[in-house]
Short mmCIF file of C-alpha atoms and ligand atoms in Angstrom, two decimals:
data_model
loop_
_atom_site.label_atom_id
_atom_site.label_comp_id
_atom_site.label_asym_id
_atom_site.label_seq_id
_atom_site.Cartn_x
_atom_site.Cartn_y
_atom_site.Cartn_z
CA UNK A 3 59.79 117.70 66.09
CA UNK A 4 63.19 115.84 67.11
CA UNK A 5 62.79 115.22 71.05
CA UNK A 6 66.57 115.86 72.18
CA UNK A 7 67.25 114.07 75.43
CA UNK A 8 69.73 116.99 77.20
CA UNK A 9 68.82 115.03 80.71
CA UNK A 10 72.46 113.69 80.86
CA UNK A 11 73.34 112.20 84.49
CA UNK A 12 76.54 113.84 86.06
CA UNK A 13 79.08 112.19 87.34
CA UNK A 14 81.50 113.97 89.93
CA UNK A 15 85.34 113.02 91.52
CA UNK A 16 87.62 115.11 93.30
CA UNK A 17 91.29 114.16 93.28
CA UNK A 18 93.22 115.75 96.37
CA UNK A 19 96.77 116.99 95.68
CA UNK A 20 99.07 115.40 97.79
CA UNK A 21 101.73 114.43 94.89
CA UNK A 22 102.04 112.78 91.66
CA UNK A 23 99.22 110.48 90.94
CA UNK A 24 100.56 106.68 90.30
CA UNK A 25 100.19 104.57 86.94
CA UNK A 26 97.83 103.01 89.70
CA UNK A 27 95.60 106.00 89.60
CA UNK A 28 95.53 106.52 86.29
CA UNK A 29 94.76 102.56 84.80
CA UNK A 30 92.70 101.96 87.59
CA UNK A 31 90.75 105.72 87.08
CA UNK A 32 91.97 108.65 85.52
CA UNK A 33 92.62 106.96 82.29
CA UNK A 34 88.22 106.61 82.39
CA UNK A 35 87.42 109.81 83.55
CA UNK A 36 88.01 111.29 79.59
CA UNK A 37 85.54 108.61 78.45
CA UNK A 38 83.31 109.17 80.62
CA UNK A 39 82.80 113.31 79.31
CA UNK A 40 80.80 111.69 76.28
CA UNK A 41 78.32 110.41 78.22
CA UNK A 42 77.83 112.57 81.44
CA UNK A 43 77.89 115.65 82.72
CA UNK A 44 81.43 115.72 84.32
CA UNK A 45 82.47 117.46 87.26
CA UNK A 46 86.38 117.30 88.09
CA UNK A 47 88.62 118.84 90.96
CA UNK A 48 91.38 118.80 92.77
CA UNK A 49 90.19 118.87 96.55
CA UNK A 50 92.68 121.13 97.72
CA UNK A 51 90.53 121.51 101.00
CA UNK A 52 90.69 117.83 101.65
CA UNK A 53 94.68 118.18 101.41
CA UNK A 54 94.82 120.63 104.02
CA UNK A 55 93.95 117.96 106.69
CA UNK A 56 97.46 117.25 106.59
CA UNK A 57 100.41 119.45 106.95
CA UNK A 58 102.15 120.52 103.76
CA UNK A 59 104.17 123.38 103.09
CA UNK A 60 102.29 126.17 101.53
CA UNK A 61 104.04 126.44 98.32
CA UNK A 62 104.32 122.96 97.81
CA UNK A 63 100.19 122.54 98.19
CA UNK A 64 99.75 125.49 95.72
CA UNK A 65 101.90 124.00 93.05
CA UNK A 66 100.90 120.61 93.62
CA UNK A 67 96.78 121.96 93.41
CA UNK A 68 98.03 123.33 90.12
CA UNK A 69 99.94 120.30 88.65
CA UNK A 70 96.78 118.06 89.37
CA UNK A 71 94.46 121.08 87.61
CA UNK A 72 96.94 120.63 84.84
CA UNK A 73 96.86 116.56 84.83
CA UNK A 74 93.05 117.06 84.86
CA UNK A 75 93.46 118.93 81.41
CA UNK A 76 95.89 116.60 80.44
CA UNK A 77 93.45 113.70 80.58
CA UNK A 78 91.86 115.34 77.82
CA UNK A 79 88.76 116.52 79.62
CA UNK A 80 87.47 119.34 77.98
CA UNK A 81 87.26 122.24 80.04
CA UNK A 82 84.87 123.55 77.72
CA UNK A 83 82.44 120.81 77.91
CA UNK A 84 83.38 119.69 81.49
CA UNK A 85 83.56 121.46 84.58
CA UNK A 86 86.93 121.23 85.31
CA UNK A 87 87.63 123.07 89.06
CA UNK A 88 89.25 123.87 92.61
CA UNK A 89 87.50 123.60 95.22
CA UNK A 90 88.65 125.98 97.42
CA UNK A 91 87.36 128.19 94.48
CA UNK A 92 84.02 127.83 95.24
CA UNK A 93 83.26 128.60 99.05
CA UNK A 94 79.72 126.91 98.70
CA UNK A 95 81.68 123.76 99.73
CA UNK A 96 82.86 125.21 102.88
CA UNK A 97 79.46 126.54 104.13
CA UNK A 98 77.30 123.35 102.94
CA UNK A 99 79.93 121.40 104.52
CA UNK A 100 79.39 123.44 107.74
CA UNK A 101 75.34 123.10 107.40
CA UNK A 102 76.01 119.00 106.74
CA UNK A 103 78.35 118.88 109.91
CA UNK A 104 75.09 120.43 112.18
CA UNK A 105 73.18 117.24 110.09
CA UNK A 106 75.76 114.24 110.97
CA UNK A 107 76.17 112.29 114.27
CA UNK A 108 79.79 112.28 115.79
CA UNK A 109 79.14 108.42 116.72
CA UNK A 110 78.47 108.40 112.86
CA UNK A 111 81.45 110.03 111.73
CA UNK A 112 83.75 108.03 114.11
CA UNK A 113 82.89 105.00 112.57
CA UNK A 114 84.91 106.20 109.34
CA UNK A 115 87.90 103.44 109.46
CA UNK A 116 90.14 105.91 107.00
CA UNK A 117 89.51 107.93 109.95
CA UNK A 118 90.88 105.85 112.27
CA UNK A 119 94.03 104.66 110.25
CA UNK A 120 95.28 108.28 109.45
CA UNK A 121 94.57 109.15 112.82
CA UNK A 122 97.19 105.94 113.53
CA UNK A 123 99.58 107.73 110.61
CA UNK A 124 99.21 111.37 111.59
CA UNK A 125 99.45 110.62 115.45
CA UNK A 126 101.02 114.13 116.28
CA UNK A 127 98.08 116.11 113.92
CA UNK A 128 94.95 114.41 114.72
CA UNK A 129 93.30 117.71 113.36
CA UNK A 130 89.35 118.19 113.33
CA UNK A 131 89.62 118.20 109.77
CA UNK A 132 90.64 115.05 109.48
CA UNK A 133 87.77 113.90 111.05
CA UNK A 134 85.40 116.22 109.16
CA UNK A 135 87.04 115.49 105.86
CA UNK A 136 83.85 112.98 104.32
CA UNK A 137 81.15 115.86 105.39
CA UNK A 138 82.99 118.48 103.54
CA UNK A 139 83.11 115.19 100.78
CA UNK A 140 79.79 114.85 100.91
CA UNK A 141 79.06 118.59 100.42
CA UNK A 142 81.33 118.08 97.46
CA UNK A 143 78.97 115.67 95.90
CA UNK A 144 75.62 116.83 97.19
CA UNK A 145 76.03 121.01 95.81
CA UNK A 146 76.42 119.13 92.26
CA UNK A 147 73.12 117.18 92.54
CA UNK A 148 75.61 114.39 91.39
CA UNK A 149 73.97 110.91 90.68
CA UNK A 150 77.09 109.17 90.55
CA UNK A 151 80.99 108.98 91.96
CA UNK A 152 83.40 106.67 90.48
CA UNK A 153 85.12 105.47 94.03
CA UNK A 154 87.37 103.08 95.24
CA UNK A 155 87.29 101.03 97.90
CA UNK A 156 89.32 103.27 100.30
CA UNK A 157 86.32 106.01 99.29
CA UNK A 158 83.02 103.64 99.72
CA UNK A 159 82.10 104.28 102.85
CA UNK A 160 82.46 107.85 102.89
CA UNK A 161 79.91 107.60 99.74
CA UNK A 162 77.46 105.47 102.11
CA UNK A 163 77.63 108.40 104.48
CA UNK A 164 77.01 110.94 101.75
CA UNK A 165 74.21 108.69 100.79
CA UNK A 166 72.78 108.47 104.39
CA UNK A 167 73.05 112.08 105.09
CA UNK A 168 71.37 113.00 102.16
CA UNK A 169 68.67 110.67 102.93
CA UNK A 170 67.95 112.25 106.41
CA UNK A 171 68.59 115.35 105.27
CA UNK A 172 65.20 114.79 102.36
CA UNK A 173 63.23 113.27 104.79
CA UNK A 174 63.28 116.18 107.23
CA UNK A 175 63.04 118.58 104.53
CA UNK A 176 61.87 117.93 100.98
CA UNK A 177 63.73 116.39 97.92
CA UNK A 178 66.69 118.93 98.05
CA UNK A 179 69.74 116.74 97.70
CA UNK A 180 70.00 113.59 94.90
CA UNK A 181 71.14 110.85 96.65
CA UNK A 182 74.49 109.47 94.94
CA UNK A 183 75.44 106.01 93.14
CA UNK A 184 78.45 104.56 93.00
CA UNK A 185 80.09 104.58 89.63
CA UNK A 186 80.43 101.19 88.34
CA UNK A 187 81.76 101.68 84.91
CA UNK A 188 84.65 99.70 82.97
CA UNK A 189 86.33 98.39 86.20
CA UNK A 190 89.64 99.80 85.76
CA UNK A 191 93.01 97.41 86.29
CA UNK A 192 93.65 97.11 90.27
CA UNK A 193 97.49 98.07 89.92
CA UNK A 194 100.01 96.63 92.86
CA UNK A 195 102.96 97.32 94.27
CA UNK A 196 105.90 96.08 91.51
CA UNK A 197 108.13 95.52 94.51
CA UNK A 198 105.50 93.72 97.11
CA UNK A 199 102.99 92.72 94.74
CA UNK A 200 100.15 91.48 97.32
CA UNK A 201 100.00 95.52 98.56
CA UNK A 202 98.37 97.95 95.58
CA UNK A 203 100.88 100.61 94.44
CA UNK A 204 101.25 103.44 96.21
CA UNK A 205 102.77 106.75 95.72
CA UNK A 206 103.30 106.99 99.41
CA UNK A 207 105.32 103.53 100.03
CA UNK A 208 108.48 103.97 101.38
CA UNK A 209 110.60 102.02 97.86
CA UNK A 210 110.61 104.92 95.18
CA UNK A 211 110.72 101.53 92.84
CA UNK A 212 107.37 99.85 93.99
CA UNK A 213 105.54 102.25 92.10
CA UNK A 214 105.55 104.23 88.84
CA UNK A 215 104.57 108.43 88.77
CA UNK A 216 102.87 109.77 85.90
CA UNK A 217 105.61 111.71 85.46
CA UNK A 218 108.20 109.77 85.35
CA UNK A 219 110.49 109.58 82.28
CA UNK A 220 111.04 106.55 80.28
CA UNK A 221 114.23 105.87 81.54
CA UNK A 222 112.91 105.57 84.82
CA UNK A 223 110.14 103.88 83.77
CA UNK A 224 112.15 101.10 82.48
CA UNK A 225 114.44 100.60 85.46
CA UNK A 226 111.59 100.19 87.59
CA UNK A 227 109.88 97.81 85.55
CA UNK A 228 113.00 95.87 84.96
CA UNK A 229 113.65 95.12 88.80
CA UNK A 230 109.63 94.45 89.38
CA UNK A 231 109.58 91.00 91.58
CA UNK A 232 108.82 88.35 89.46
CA UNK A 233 109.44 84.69 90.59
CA UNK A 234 111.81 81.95 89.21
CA UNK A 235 109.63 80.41 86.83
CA UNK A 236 110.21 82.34 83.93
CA UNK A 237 107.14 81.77 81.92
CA UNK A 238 104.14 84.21 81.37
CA UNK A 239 101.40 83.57 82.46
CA UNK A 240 98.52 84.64 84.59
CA UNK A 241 98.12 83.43 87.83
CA UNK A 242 97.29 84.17 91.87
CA UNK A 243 100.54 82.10 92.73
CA UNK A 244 102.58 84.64 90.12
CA UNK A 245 101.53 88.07 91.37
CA UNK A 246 104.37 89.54 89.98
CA UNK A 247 104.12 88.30 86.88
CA UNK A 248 99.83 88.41 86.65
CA UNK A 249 100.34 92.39 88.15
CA UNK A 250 102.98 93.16 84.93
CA UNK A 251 100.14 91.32 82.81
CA UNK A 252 97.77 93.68 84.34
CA UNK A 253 99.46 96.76 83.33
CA UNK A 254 100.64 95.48 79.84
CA UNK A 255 96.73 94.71 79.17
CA UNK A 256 95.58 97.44 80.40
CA UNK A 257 98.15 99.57 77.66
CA UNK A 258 97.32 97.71 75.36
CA UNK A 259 94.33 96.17 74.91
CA UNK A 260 95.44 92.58 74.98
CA UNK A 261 93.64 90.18 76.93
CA UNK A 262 95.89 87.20 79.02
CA UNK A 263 95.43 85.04 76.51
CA UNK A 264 97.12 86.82 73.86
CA UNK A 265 99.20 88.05 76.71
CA UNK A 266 100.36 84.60 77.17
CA UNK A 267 100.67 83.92 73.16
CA UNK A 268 102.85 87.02 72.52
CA UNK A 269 105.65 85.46 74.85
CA UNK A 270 105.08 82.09 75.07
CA UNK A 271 108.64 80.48 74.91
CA UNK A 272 110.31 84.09 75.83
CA UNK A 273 111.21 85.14 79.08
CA UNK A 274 111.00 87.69 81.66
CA UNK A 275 113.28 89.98 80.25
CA UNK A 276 111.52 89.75 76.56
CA UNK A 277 108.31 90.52 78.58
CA UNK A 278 109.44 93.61 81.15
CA UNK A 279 110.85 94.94 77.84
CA UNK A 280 107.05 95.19 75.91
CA UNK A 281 106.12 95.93 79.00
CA UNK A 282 107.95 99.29 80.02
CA UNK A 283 107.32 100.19 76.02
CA UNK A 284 103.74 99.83 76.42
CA UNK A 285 103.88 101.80 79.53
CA UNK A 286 106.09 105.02 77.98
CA UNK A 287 103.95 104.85 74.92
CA UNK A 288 100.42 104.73 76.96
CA UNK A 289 101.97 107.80 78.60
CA UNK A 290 103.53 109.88 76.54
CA UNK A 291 100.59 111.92 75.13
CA UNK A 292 99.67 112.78 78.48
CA UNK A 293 102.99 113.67 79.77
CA UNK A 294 103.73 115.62 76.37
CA UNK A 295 100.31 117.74 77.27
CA UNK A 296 101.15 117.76 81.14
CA UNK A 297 104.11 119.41 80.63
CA UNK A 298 103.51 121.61 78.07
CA UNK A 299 100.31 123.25 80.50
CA UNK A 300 102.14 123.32 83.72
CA UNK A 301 104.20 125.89 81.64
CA UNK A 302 101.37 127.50 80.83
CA UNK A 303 100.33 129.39 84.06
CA UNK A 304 97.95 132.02 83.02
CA UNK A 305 96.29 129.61 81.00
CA UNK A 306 95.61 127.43 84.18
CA UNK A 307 94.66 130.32 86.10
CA UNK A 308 92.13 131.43 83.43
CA UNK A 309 90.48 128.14 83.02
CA UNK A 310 90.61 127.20 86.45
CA UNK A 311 88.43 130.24 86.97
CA UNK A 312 85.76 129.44 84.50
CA UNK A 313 85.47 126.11 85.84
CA UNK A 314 85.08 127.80 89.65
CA UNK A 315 82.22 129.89 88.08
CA UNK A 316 80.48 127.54 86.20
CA UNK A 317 80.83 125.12 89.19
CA UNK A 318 79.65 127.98 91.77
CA UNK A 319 76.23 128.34 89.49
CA UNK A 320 75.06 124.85 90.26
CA UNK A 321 76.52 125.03 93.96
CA UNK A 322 75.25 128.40 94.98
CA UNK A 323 72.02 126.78 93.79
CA UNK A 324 71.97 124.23 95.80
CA UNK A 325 73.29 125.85 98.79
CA UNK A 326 70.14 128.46 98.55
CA UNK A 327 67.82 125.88 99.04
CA UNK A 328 69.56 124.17 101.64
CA UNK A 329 69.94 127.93 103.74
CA UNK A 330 65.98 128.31 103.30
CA UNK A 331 65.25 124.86 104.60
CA UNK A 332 66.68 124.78 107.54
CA UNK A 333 66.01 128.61 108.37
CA UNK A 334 69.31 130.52 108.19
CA UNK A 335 67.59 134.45 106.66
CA UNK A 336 68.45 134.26 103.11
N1 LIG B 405 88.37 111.88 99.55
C1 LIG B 405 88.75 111.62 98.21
C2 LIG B 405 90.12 110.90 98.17
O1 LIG B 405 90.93 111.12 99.02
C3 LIG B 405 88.85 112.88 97.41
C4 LIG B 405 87.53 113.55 97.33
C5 LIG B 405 87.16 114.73 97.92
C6 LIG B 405 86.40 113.10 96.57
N2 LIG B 405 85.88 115.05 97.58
C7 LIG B 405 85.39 114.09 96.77
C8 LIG B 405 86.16 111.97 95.78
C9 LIG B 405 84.14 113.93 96.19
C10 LIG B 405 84.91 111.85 95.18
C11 LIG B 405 83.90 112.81 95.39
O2 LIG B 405 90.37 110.16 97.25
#
């Protein structure tokens, strides 16, 4: 008899809709997250929830929820294969996050320095949610039984507290949550700023140019890659005195495959503008599947709405599960 190993590990990431992701987002994660569907079980949202910790018109949150659903589906994650979901779909992530809230110290909680800084930002809507936002994150990760979550650094230590929470919550009760890993896959390019290159891009920086959206069109594309800071040197080459010129080779590698070395080849005796040139190509042609499929979906509204609700249901089987056991351990009458 052929043993068939079905025991594949599942790997969960929410993605909160607060605009456009960046060509940051998606070379440093996104562009992973399709791979990753072959070998895991994968779980994908947008933590529209999360978003809410923040004030944003109504309409603007909906479409934006559905433009990342979309994006998710535009990775090429299979919706089939994949659970591809909103989370405010599936109220199990509301209540655990409620139950983990009764389970978590404040002094613990206001250790959270992403806490602290958008407390700094948001000084006029220092909201409880805002401090609550990793429990309901770690609710996200715990109904799933996930063992592991592709972070970044801005997202570690809100894993460690999912990870310590869980832990307590075992010890008092059982083995009822799996305690989550970290992801450490194919690290994916670290993309910065192409105006300030010593800050990482961000779609929130104040210069529309320091950054590129997924959904920005090739013309664009090439403008802003064509007035990235370089430096006067005018030879390619990689280098933490040329972060200009080492981010571009960053992003061209990253398109393309090329390592610095044949990075450095390709334009040896060329200049900058030879090299911003391949660059911006590489860029518009490492996009343009993606942005074909984007916008073809976010046309496709009933089609959203249908999937979206599979994935809520198929998502709600595993949390509801979860969430049971939780309810009967620590004695709510189920
Ligand atoms: N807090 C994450 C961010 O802002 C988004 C998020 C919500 C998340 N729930 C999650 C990420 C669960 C990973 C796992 O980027």
């Amino acid at each position: 008899m052929e043993i068939v190993n079905t025991e594949k590990k599942t790997v969960l990431s929410l993605i909160q809709p607060t605009g456009t992701p960046t060509l940051g987002n998606y070379l440093g994660a996104l562009k992973n997250w399709a791979k990753m569907s072959e070998e895991y079980d994968c779980i994908f949202g947008a933590a529209d929830l999360h978003s809410l910790t923040v004030r944003t018109e109504p309409a603007l949150l909906r479409k934006r929820t559905m433009e990342i659903y979309a994006l998710l589906l535009a990775l090429e994650l299979d919706p089939e294969k994949n659970i591809i979901f909103v989370q405010s779909h599936v109220p199990a992530h509301s209540q655990l996050g409620w139950i983990l809230n009764c389970y978590t110290q404040f002094g613990e909680a206001a250790r959270m320095t992403q806490f602290k800084e958008k407390s700094l930002k948001n000084a006029d809507n220092v909201n409880v949610g805002l401090f609550d936002y990793p429990i309901l994150m770690a609710a996200d990760i715990l109904l799933y039984q996930s063992d592991f979550v592709p972070v970044g650094v801005d997202q570690k230590q809100h894993l460690e507290l999912t990870r310590d929470i869980a832990s307590r919550f075992n010890s008092a009760y059982g083995n009822v949550f799996k305690v989550p890993e970290p992801f450490i896959g194919k690290r994916g390019a670290r993309v910065m700023s192409l105006q300030e290159p010593e800050k990482k891009m961000s779609k929130s920086d104040a210069n529309t140019k320091s950054f590129i959206l997924l959904t920005d069109t090739p013309d664009v594309i090439n403008k802003k890659i064509k007035s990235a800071v370089t430096d006067s040197e005018a030879r390619v080459y990689y280098s933490s005195e040329k972060p200009g010129v080492s981010n571009l080779m960053d992003i061209y590698g990253s398109c393309t495959g090329l390592s610095y070395e044949e990075i450095e080849a390709q334009f040896a005796g060329k200049g900058y503008g030879d090299f911003k040139a391949a660059v911006a190509e590489a860029v518009i042609e490492e996009l343009r599947p993606l942005q074909d499929k984007f916008n073809k979906l976010v046309t496709e509204k009933a089609y959203l709405t249908e999937t979206a609700a599979v994935g809520a249901e198929k998502a709600a089987r595993i949390a509801y599960r979860t969430l049971g056991k939780v309810m009967k351990k620590v004695g709510l009458w189920k």
